[in-house]
Short mmCIF file of C-alpha atoms in Angstrom, two decimals:
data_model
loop_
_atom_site.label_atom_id
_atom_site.label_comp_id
_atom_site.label_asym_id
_atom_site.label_seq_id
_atom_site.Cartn_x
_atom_site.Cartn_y
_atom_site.Cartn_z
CA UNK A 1 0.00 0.00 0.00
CA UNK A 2 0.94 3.55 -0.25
CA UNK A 3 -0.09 6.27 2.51
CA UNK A 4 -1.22 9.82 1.07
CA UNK A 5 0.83 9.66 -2.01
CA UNK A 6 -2.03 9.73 -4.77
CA UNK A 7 -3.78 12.57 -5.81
CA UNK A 8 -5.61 11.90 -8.88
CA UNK A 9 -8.64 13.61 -11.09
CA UNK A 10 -11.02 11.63 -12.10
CA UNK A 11 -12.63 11.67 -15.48
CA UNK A 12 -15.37 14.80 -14.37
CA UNK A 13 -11.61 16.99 -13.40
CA UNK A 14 -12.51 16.88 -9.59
CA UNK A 15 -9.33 16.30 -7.14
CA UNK A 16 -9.55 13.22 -5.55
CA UNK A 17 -7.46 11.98 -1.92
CA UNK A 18 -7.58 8.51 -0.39
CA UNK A 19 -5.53 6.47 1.94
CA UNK A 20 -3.72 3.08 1.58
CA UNK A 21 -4.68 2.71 -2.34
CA UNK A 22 -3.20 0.20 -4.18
CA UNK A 23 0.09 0.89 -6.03
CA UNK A 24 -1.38 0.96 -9.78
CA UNK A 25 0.49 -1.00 -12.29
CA UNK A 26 1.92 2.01 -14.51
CA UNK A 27 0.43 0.31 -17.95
CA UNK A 28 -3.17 0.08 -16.72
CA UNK A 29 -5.50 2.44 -18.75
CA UNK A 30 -6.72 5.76 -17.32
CA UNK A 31 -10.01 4.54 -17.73
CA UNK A 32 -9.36 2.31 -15.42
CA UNK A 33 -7.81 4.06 -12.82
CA UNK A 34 -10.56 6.58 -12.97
CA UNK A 35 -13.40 3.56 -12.70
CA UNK A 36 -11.79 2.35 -9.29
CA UNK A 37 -10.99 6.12 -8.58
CA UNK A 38 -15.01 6.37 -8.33
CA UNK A 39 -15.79 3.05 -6.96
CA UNK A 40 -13.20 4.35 -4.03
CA UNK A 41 -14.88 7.97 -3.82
CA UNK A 42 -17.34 7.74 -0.35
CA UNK A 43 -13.71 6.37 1.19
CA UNK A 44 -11.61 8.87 0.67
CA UNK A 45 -9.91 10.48 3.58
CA UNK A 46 -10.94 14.19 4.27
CA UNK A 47 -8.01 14.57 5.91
CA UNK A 48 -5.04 13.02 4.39
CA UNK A 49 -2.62 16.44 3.47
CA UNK A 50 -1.69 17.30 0.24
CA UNK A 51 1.78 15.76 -0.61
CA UNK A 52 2.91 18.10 -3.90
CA UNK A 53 5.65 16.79 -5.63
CA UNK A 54 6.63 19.91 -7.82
CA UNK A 55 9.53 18.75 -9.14
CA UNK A 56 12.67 16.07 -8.70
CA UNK A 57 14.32 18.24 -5.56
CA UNK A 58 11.47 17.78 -3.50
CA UNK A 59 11.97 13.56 -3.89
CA UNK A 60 16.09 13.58 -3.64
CA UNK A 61 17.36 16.58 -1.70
CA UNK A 62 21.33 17.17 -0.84
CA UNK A 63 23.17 19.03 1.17
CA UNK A 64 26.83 19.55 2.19
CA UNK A 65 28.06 15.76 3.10
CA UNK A 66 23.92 14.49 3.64
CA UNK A 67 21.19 13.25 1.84
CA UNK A 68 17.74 13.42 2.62
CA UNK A 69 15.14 11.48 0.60
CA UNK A 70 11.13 11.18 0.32
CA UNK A 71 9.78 7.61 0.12
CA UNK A 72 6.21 6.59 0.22
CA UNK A 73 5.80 7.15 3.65
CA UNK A 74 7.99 9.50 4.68
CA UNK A 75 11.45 10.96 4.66
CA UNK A 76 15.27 9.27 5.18
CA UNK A 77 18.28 11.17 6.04
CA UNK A 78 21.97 9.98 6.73
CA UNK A 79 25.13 12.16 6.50
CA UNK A 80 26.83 15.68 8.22
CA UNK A 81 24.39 16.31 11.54
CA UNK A 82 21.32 13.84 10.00
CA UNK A 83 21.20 12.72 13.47
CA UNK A 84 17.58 14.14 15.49
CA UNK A 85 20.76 15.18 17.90
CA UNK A 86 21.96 16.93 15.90
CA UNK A 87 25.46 13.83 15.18
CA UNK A 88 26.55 12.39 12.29
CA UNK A 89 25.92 9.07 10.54
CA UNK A 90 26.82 6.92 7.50
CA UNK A 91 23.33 5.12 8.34
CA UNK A 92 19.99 5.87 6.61
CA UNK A 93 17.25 7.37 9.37
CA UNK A 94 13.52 7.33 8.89
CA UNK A 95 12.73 10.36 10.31
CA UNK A 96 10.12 9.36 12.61
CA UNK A 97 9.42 10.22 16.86
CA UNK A 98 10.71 6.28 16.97
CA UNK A 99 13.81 7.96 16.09
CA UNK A 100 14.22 11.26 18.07
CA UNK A 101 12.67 13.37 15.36
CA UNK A 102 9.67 14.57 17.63
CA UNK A 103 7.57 15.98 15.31
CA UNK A 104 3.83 16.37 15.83
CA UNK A 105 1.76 15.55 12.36
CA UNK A 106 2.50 14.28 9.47
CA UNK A 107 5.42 14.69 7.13
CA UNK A 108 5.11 16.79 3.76
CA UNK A 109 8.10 18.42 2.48
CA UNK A 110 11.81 18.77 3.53
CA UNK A 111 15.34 20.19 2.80
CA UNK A 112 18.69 21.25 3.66
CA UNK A 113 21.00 24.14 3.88
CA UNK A 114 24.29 24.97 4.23
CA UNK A 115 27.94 26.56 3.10
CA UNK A 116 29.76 23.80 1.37
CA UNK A 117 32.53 26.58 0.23
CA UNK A 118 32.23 28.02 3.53
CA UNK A 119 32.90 24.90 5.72
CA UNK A 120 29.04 25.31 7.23
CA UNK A 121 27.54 21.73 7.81
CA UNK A 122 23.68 21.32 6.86
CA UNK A 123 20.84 22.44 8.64
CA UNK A 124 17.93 20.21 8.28
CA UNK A 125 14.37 21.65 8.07
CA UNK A 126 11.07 19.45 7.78
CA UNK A 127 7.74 20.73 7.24
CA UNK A 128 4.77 18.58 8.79
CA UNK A 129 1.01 19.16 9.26
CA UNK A 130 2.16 20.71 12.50
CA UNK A 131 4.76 22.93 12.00
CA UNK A 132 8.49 23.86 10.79
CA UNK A 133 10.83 21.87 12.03
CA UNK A 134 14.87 22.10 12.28
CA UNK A 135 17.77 20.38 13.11
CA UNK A 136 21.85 20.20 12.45
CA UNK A 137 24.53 22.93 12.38
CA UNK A 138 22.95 25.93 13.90
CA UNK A 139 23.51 29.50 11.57
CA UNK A 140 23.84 27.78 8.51
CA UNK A 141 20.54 28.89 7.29
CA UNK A 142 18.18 30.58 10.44
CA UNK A 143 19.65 32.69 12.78
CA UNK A 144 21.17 31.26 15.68
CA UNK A 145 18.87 33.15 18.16
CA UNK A 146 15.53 30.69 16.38
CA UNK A 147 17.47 27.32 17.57
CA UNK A 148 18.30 26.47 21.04
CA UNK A 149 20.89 23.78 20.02
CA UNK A 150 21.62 21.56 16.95
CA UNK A 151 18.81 19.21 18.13
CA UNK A 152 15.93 18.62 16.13
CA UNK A 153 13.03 20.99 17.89
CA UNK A 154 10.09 23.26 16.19
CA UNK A 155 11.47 26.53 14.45
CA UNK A 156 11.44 29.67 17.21
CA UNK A 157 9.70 32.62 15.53
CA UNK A 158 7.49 35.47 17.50
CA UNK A 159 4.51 37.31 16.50
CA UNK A 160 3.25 39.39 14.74
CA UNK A 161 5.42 37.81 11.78
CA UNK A 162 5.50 34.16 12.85
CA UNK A 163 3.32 32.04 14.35
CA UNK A 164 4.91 30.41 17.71
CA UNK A 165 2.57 27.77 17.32
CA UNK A 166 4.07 26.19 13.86
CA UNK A 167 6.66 28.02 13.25
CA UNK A 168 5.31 29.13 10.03
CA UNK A 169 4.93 32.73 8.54
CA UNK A 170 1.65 34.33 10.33
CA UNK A 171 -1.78 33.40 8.84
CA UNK A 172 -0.12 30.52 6.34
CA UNK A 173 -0.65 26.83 7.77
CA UNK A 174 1.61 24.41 6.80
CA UNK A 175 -0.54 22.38 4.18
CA UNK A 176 -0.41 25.59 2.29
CA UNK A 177 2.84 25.07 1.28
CA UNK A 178 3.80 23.60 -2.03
CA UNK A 179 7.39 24.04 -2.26
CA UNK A 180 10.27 24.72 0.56
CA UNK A 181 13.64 25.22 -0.40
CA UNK A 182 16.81 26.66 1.52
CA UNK A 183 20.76 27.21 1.00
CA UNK A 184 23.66 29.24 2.91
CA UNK A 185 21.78 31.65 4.84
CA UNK A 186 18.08 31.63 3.70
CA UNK A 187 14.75 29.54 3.56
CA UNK A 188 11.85 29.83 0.84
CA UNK A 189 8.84 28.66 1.17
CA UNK A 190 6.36 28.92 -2.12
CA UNK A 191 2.36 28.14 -1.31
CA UNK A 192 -0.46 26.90 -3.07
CA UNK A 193 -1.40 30.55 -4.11
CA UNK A 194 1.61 30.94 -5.05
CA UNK A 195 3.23 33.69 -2.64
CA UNK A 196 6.74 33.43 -1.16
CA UNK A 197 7.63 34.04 1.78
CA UNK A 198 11.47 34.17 3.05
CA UNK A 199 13.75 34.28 6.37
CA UNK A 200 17.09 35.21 5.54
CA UNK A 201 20.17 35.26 7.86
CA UNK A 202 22.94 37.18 5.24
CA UNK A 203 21.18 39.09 3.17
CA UNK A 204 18.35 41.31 3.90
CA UNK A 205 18.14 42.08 0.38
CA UNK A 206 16.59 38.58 -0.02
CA UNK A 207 13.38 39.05 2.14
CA UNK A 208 12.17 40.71 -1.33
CA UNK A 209 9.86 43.22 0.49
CA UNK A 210 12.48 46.59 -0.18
CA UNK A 211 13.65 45.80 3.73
CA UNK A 212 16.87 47.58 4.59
CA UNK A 213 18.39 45.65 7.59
CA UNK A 214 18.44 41.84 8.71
CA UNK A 215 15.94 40.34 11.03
CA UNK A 216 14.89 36.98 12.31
CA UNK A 217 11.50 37.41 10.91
CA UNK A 218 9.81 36.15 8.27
CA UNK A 219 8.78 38.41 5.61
CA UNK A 220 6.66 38.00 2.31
CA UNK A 221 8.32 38.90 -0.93
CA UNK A 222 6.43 41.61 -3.30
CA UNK A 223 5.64 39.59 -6.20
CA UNK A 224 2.51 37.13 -6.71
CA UNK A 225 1.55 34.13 -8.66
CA UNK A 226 4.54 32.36 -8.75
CA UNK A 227 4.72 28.52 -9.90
CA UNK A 228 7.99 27.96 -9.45
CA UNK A 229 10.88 29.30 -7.58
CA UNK A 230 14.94 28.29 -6.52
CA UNK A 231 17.38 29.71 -4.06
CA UNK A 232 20.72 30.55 -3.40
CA UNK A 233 22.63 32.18 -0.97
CA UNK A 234 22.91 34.93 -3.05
CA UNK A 235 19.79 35.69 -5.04
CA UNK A 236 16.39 33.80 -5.66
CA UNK A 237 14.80 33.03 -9.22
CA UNK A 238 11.22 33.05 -9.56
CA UNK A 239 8.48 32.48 -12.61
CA UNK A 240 4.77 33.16 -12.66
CA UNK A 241 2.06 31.27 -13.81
CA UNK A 242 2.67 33.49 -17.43
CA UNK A 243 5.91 32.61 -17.98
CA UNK A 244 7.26 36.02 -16.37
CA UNK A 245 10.66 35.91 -14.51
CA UNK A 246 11.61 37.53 -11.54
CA UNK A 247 14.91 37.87 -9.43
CA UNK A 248 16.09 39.72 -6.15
CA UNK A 249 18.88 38.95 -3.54
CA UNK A 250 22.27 40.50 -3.29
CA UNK A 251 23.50 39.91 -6.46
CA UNK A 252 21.41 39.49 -9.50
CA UNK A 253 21.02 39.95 -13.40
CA UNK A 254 18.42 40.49 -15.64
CA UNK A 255 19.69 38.99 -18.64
CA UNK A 256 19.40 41.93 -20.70
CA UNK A 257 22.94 42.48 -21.02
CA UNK A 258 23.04 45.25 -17.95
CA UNK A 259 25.25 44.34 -15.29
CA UNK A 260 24.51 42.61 -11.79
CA UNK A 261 23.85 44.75 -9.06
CA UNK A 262 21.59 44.43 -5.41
CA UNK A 263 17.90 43.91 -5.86
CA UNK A 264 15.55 44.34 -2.26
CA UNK A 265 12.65 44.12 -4.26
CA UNK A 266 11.48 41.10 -6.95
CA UNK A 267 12.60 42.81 -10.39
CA UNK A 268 11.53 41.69 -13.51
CA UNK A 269 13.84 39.55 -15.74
CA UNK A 270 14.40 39.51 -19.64
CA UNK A 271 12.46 36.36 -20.37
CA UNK A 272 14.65 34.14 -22.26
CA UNK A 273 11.87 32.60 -24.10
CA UNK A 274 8.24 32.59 -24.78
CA UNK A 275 5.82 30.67 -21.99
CA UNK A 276 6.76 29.08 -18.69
CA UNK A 277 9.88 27.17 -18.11
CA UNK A 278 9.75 22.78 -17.75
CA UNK A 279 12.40 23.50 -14.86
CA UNK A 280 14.67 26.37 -13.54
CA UNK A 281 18.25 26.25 -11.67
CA UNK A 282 20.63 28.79 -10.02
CA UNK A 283 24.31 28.39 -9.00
CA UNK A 284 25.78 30.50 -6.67
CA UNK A 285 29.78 30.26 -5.47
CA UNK A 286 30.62 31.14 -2.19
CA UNK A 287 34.14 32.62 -3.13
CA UNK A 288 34.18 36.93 -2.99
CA UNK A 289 33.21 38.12 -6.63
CA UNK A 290 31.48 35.48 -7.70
CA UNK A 291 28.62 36.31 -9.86
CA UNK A 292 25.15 33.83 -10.42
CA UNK A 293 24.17 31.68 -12.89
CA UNK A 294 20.32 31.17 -14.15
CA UNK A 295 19.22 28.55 -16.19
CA UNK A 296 15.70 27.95 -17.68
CA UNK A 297 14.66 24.17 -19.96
CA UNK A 298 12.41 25.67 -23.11
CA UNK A 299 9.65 22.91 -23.01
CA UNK A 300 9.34 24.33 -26.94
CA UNK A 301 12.80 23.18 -27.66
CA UNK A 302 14.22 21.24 -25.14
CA UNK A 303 17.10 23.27 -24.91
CA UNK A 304 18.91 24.63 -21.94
CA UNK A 305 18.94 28.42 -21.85
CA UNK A 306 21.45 30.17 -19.40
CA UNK A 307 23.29 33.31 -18.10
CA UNK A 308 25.55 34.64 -15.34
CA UNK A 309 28.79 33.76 -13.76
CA UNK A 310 30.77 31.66 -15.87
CA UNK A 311 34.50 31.13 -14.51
CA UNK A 312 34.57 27.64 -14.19
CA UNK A 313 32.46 27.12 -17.59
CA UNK A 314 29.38 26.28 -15.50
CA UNK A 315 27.08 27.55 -18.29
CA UNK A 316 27.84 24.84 -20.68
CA UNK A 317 28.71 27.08 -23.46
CA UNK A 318 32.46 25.89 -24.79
CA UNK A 319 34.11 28.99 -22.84
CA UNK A 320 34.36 30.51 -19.47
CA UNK A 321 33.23 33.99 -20.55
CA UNK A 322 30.53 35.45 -17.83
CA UNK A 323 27.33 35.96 -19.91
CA UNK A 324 25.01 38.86 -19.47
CA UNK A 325 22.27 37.66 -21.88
CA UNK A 326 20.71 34.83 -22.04
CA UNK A 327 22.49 31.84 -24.59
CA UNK A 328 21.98 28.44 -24.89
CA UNK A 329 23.96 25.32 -23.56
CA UNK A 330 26.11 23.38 -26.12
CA UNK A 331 26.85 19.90 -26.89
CA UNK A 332 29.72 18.45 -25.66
CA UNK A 333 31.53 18.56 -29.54
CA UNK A 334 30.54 22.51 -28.87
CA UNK A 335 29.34 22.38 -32.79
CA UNK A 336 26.04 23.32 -31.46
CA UNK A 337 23.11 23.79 -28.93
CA UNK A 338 22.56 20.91 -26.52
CA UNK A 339 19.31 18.92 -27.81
CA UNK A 340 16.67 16.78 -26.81
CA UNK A 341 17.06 17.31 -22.72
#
């Protein structure tokens, strides 16, 4: 059986949710998934919470010498600090209360931040029907002051910002969450209606709501209708439900061929192509002058399109020339664009 993992229309487009449904054989028709869909309908289970999978980073998430993995029912961790003390361990951990990780709820999304250039060891962050949860190296991503040791615990934030409670942004539960991301330094969470809400600990110019000065709070960035965003510890990428992109953090680009500079506020990008994006990606270096690096897969094309900091020839392009307009990856005899991805 599978717990909460399917969440399927049936044939009139209404969203179904059921416990413990068989796993379906991945040839049988959708006909007949949406017959025993029906048959199963007066079962389903009001409250079994949404479990989005966006995208592949919500299923295998990695961090700075850890791993931390969704399965069917639930999440695994080994690695730097995977420990619910806060230790290390070469040895896979359900995170479960069996195993120190005293959560209240049930699971839905996780993931890690840290510093690998820095030397920072993760910090662990899970997201149940209860609350925010966090564990591991304490600084790498939240302010110290939110953490009372490297031991798993719920996330300390105060009114009239955060909820005490959940440790969640004020007014936003945690089922309204769709996507929850974090690196050196920051957090993101992106919900259902598709606001986004940050705490940063480096850069203030990444709460995205024209703030001037750091704080432990959580603050909700000035732009609306976003699908799908990424972080780094230097600048976040965003795209709306058009197929608009937006970027703002300490360093950032436009892709218009105008330099980087600070952006407090989400600023709207040069679109590198027509309609939203399959997937997005950001790099980010944690050496002094390094720029970013965007990338964006044209589901028109299937080609990688790409921009930014280029030293190490991280854009794919057959040099290691920074780019300040967008171009598109090349195949490895560099006689032209990268196909077919």
């Amino acid at each position: 059986f599978s717990f909460c993992k399917y969440i399927l229309n049936d044939i009139f487009g209404s969203e179904i949710r059921f416990h413990d449904f068989f796993e379906f054989n991945k040839h049988k028709t959708i006909s007949t998934i949406s017959i025993l869909v029906l048959s199963l309908n007066g079962l389903v289970a009001q409250d079994c919470p949404s479990l989005p999978f966006t995208n592949d980073s919500e299923i295998l998430i990695e961090g700075y010498h850890s791993t931390m993995v969704r399965t069917e029912t639930g999440f695994v961790i080994w690695g730097d600090n995977a420990l619910a003390n806060g230790g290390t361990t070469g040895t896979p951990q359900a995170i479960t209360p069996a195993n120190g990780y005293t959560y209240n709820g049930t699971t839905l999304l996780g993931t890690i931040g840290d510093d690998a250039q820095g030397g920072a060891n993760p910090q662990n962050f899970i997201l149940t029907t209860a609350g925010m949860y966090v564990w591991g190296q304490e600084n790498a991503v939240v302010n110290g002051a939110l953490t009372s040791s490297e031991a798993f615990q719920l996330l300390t934030v105060t009114a009239p910002t955060g909820n005490p409670v959940t440790g969640m942004p004020i007014g936003i539960n945690p089922i309204d969450i769709k996507y929850m991301s974090a690196s050196k330094g920051v957090i993101v969470l992106l919900t259902n209606s598709g606001d986004v809400y940050v705490m940063a600990d480096d850069d203030f110019e990444l709460f995205g709501d024209g703030a001037i000065a750091l704080d432990t709070n959580w603050h909700k960035a000035n732009v609306s209708n976003i699908s799908n965003v990424k972080v780094t510890e230097k600048a976040i990428f965003a795209m709306n439900s058009s197929g608009d992109y937006f970027t703002w953090g300490n360093l950032t680009a436009l892709g218009d061929g105008t330099a980087f500079a600070s952006r407090n506020v989400p600023t709207q990008m040069v679109a590198p192509f027509l309609g939203q994006a399959t997937s997005l990606a950001v790099t980010a270096s944690g050496d002094n002058g390094d720029l970013m690096s965007y990338y964006a897969l044209n589901p028109n094309d299937n080609k990688i399109y790409t921009f930014g900091e280029n030293k190490d020839g991280q854009l794919g392009i057959g040099s290691v020339t920074d780019q300040l307009s967008w171009v598109i990856v090349q195949n490895a005899d560099n006689t032209g664009d990268l196909e077919n991805v």
